[in-house]
Short mmCIF file of C-alpha atoms in Angstrom, two decimals:
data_model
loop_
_atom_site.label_atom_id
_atom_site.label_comp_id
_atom_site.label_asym_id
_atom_site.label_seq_id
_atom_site.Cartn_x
_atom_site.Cartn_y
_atom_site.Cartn_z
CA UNK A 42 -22.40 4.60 -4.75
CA UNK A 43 -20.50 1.60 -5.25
CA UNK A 44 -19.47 -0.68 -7.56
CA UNK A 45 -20.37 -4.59 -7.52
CA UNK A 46 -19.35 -6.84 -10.06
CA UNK A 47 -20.47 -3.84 -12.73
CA UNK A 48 -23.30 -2.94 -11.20
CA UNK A 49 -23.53 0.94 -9.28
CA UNK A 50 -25.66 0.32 -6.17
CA UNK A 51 -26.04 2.83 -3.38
CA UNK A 52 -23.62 2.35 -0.23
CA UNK A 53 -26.70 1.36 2.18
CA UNK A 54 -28.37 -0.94 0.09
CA UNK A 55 -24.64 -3.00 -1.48
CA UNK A 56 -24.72 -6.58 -0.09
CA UNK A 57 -22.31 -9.25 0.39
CA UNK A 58 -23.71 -13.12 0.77
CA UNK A 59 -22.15 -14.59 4.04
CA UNK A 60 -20.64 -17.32 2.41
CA UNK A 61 -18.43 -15.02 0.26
CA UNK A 62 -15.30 -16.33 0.48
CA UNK A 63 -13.63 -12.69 1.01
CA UNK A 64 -15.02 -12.86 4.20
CA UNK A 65 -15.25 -16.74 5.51
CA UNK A 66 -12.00 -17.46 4.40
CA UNK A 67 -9.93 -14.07 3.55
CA UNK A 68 -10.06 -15.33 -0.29
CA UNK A 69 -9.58 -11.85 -1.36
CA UNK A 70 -7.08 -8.91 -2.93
CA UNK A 71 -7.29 -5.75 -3.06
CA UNK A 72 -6.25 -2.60 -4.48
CA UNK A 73 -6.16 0.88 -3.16
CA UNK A 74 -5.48 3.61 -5.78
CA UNK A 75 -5.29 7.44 -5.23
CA UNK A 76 -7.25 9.48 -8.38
CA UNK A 77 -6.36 13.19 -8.74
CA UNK A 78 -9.10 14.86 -10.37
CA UNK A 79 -9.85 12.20 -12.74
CA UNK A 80 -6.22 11.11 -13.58
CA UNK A 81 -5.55 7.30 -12.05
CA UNK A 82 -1.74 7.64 -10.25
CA UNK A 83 0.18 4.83 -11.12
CA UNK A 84 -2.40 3.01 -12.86
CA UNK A 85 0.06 0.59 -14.88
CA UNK A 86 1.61 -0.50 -11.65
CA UNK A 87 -1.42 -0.81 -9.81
CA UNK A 88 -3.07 -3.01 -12.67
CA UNK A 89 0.17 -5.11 -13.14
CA UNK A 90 0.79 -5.84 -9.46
CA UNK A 91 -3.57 -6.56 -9.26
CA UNK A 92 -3.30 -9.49 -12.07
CA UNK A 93 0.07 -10.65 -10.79
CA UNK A 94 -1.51 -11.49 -7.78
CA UNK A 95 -4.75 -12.62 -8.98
CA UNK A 96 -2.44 -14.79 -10.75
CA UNK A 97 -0.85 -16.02 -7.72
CA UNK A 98 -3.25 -16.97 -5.37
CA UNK A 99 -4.73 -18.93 -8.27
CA UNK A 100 -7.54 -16.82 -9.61
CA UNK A 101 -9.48 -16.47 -12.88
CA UNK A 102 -9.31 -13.17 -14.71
CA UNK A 103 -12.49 -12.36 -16.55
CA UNK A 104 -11.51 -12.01 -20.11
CA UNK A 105 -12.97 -8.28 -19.66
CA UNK A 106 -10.65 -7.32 -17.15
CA UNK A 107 -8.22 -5.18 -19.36
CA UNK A 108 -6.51 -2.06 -18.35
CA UNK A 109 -9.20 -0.05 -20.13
CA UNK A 110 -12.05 -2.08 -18.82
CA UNK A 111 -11.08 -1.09 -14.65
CA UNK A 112 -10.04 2.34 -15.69
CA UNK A 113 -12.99 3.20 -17.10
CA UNK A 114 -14.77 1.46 -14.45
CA UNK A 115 -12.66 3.50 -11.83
CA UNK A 116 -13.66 6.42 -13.43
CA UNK A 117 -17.57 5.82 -13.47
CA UNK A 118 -17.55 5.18 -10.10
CA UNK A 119 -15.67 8.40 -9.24
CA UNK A 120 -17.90 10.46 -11.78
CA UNK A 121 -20.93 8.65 -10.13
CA UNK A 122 -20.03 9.95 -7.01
CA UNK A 123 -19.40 13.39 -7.88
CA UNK A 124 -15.62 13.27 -7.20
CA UNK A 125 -14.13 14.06 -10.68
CA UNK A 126 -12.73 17.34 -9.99
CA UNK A 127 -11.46 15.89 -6.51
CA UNK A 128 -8.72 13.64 -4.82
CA UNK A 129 -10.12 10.44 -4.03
CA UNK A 130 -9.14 6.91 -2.67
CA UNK A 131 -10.52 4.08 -4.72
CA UNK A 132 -10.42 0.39 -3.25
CA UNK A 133 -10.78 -2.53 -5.15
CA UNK A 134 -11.62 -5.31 -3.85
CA UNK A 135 -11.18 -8.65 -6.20
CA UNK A 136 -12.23 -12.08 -3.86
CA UNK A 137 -12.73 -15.85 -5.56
CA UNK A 138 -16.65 -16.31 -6.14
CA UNK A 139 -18.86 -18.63 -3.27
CA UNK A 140 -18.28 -22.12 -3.21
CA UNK A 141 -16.32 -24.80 -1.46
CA UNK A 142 -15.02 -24.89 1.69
CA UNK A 143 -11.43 -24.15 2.06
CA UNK A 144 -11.07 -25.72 -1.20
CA UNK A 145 -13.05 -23.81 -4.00
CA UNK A 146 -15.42 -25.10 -6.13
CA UNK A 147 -14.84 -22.58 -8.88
CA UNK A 148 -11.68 -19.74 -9.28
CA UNK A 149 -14.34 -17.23 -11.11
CA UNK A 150 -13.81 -13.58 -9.26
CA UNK A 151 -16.31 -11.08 -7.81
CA UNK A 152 -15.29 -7.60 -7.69
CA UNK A 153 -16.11 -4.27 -6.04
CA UNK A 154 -15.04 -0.37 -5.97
CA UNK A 155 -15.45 2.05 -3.54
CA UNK A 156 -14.33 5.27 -3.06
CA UNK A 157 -13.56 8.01 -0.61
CA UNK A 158 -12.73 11.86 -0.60
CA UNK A 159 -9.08 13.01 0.22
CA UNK A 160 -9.13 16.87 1.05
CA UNK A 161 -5.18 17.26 -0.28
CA UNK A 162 -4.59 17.74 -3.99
CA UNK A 163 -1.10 16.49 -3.61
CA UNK A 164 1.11 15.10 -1.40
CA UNK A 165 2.48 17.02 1.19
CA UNK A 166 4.21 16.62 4.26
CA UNK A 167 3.19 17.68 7.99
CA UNK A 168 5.42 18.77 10.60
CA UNK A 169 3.70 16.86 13.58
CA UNK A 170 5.57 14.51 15.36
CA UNK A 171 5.13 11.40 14.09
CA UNK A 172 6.53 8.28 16.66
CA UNK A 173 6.88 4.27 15.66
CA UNK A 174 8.02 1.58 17.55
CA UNK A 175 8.56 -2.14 16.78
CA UNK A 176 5.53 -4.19 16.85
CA UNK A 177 6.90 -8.17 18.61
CA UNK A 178 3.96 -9.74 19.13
CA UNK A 179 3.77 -11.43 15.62
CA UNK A 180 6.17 -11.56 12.99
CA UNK A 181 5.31 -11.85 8.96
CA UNK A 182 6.75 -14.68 7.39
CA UNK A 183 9.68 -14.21 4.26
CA UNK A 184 6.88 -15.84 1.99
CA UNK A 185 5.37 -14.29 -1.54
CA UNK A 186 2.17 -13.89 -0.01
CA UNK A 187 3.29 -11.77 2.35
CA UNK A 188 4.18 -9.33 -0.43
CA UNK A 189 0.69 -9.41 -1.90
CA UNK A 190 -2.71 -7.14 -0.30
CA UNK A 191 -4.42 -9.96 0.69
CA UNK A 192 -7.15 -9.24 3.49
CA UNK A 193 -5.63 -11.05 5.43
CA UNK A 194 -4.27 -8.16 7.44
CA UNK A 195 -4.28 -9.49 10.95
CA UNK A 196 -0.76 -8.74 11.95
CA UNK A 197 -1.50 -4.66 10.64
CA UNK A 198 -4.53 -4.84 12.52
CA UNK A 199 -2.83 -6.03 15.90
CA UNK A 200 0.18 -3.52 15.48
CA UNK A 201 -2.56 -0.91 14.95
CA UNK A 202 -4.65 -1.54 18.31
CA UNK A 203 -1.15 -1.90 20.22
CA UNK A 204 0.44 1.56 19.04
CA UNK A 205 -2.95 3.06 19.70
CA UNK A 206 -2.74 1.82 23.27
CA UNK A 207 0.81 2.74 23.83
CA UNK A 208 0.57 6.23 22.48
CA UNK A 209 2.66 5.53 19.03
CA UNK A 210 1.56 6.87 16.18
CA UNK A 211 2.43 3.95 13.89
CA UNK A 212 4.79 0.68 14.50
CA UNK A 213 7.09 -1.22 12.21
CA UNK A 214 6.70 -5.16 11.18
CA UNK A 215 9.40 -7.57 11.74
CA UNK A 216 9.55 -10.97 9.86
CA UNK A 217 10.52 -14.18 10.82
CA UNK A 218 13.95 -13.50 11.38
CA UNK A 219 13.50 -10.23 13.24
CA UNK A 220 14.30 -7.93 10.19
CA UNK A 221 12.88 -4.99 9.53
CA UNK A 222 10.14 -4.82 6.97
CA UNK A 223 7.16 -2.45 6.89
CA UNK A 224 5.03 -0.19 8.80
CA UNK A 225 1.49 -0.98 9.05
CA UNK A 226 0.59 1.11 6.12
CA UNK A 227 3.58 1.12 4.03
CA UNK A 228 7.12 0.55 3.23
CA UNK A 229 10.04 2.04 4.88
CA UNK A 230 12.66 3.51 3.84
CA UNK A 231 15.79 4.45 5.79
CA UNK A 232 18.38 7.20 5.13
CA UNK A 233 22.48 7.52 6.41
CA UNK A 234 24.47 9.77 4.75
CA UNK A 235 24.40 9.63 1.17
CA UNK A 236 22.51 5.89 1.60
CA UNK A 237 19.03 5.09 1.02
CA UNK A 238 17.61 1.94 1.76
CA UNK A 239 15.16 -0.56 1.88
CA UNK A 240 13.69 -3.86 2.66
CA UNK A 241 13.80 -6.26 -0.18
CA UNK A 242 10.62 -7.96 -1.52
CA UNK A 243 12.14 -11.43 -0.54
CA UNK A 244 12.22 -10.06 2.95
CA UNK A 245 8.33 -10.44 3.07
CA UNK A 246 7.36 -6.83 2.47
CA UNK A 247 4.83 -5.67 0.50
CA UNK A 248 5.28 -4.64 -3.03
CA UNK A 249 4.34 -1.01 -2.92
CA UNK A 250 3.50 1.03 -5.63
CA UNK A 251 4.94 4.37 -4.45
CA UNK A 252 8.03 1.90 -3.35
CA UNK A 253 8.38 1.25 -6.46
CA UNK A 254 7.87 5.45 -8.41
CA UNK A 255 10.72 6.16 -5.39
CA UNK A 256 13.34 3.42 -6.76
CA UNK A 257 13.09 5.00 -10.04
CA UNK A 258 13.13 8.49 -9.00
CA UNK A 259 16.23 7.51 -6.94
CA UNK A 260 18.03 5.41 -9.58
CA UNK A 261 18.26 8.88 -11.77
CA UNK A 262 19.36 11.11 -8.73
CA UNK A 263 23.30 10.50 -8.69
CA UNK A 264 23.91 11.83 -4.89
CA UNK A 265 22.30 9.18 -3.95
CA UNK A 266 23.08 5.44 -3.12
CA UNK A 267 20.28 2.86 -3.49
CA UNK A 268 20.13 -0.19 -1.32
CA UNK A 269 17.62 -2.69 -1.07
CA UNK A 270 19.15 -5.13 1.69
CA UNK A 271 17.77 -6.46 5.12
CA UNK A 272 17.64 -3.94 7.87
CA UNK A 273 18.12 -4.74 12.02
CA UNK A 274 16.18 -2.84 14.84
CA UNK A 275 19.43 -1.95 15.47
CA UNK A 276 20.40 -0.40 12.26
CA UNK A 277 17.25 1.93 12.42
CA UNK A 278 18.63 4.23 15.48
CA UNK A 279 21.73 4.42 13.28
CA UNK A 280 19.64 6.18 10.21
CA UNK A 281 19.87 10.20 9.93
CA UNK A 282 16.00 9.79 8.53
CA UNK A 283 12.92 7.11 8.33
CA UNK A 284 10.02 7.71 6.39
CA UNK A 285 6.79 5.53 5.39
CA UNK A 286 5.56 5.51 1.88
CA UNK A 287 2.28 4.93 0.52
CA UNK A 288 0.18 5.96 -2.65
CA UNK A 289 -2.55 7.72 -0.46
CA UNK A 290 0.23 9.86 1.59
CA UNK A 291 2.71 9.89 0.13
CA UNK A 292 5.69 9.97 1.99
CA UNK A 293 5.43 10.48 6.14
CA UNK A 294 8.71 11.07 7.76
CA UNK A 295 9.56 9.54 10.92
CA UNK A 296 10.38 11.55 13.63
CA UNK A 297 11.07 9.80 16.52
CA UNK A 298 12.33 5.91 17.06
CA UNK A 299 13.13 4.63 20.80
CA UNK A 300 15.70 7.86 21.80
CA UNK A 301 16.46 8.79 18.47
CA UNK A 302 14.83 11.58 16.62
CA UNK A 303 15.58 11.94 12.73
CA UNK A 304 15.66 14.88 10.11
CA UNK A 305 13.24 15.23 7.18
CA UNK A 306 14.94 16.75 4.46
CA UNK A 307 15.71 13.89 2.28
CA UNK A 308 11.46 13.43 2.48
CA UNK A 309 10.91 16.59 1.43
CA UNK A 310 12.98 16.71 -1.16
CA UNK A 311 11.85 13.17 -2.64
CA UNK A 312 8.10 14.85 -2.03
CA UNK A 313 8.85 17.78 -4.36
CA UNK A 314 10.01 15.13 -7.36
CA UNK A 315 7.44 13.00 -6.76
CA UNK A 316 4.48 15.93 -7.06
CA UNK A 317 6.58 17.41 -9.90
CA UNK A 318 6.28 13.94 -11.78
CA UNK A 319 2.85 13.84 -11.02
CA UNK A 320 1.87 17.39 -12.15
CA UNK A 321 3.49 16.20 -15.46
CA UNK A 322 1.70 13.01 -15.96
CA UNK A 323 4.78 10.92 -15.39
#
């Protein structure tokens, strides 16, 4: 089942008018939340960074949409779907209503949710190899939009066909001036000695949620040294560890870059905190 503007519909029979302007003209946000057995992870962020960008790219939000209002919607969905008792992914997908060419007529939303089953109940971290490599075909400009999860995702998509056809398992973004931001599914942090770091937003990378829970988590651990700062290719086969974060995984350490091959126990210690908060609601 799925979700359209409030209304459940079943998967095969949910429509989308070809003039939606999600899909003519990549008009469109969205969100993509992990539920654990009913409980929304995150959800403040996740709702804050939504209307901030709804904001942003000029949208109108319904007077309905409160935090209770999607919650509750997520929620139904899930409990529609039989998931309640499992770990799902929920996507929502907010894009400016038909109308107008690449000027719109109105800035009234349409909305949808969807959701999938996850088989892990928390994160956790493999032990496969996992190999990136810097994707310079395209770069992503230093811009606020590039921060925001627009679907307009072409550079991700392109990274994601090349390391497929060169045998990587995932490949890191540059931006216009050859820095370091992202991987194609989530931020990227980098580890040397006692140092973490990470992009900065004003570098053009995207303002993840789980980017976010780690800052905090790391601002309280004292051992550590928190630095958000530009990074160079070149800085990356200097780091002891890389790993990706995102809310559906977690945290994936890197374990291979070029020559270099990197350690995971700053991940896996991260992981535990981060499942520990989560266990206690916080």
């Amino acid at each position: 089942m799925i979700n359209i503007n409030g209304n459940l519909v079943e998967d095969n029979k949910a429509t989308l008018a070809i003039n939606n302007r999600g899909y003519t003209y990549g008009d469109a946000l969205f969100e993509t939340i992990r539920v654990n057995s009913g409980t929304i992870l995150f959800w403040e962020d996740h709702y804050f960074r939504l209307m901030a960008s709804m904001r942003i790219l000029r949208m109108q939000i319904p007077m309905q949409f409160t935090p209770e209002f999607l919650e509750q919607e997520i929620i139904d969905i899930v409990t529609e779907n039989g998931l309640l008792n499992s770990s799902v992914r929920v996507k929502i997908i907010v894009n400016r209503s038909s109308g107008g060419l690449y000027t719109p007529s109105s800035h009234d939303i349409d909305y949808t949710i969807s959701v999938t089953k996850i088989e892990s109940t928390f994160y956790t971290i493999s032990d496969q190899e996992y190999e990136i490599t810097l994707f310079k075909d395209h770069y992503v400009a230093k811009d606020l939009l590039s921060t925001l999860k627009s679907n307009n995702k072409l550079v991700n998509i392109l990274g994601g066909i090349f390391a497929k056809e060169n045998g990587f398992d995932n490949c890191v973004l540059m931006n216009s001036d050859k820095m370091v931001i992202e991987a194609l599914n989530g931020n990227l942090f980098l580890v040397k000695g006692d140092v973490i770091k990470t992009p900065p937003i004003s570098d053009g990378c995207l303002k993840g949620i789980l980017r976010t829970q780690l800052l905090r988590i790391l601002e309280k651990l004292p051992d550590y040294k928190v630095e958000e700062g530009s990074i160079s290719p070149f800085e990356l086969q200097k780091a002891d560890e890389l790993f990706i974060t995102n809310v559906i995984t977690g945290i994936r350490p890197v374990t291979k870059f070029r020559k270099k091959n990197y350690t995971s126990k700053t991940s896996k210690r991260l992981l535990g905190i981060l499942n520990s908060r989560i266990r206690l609601g916080g």
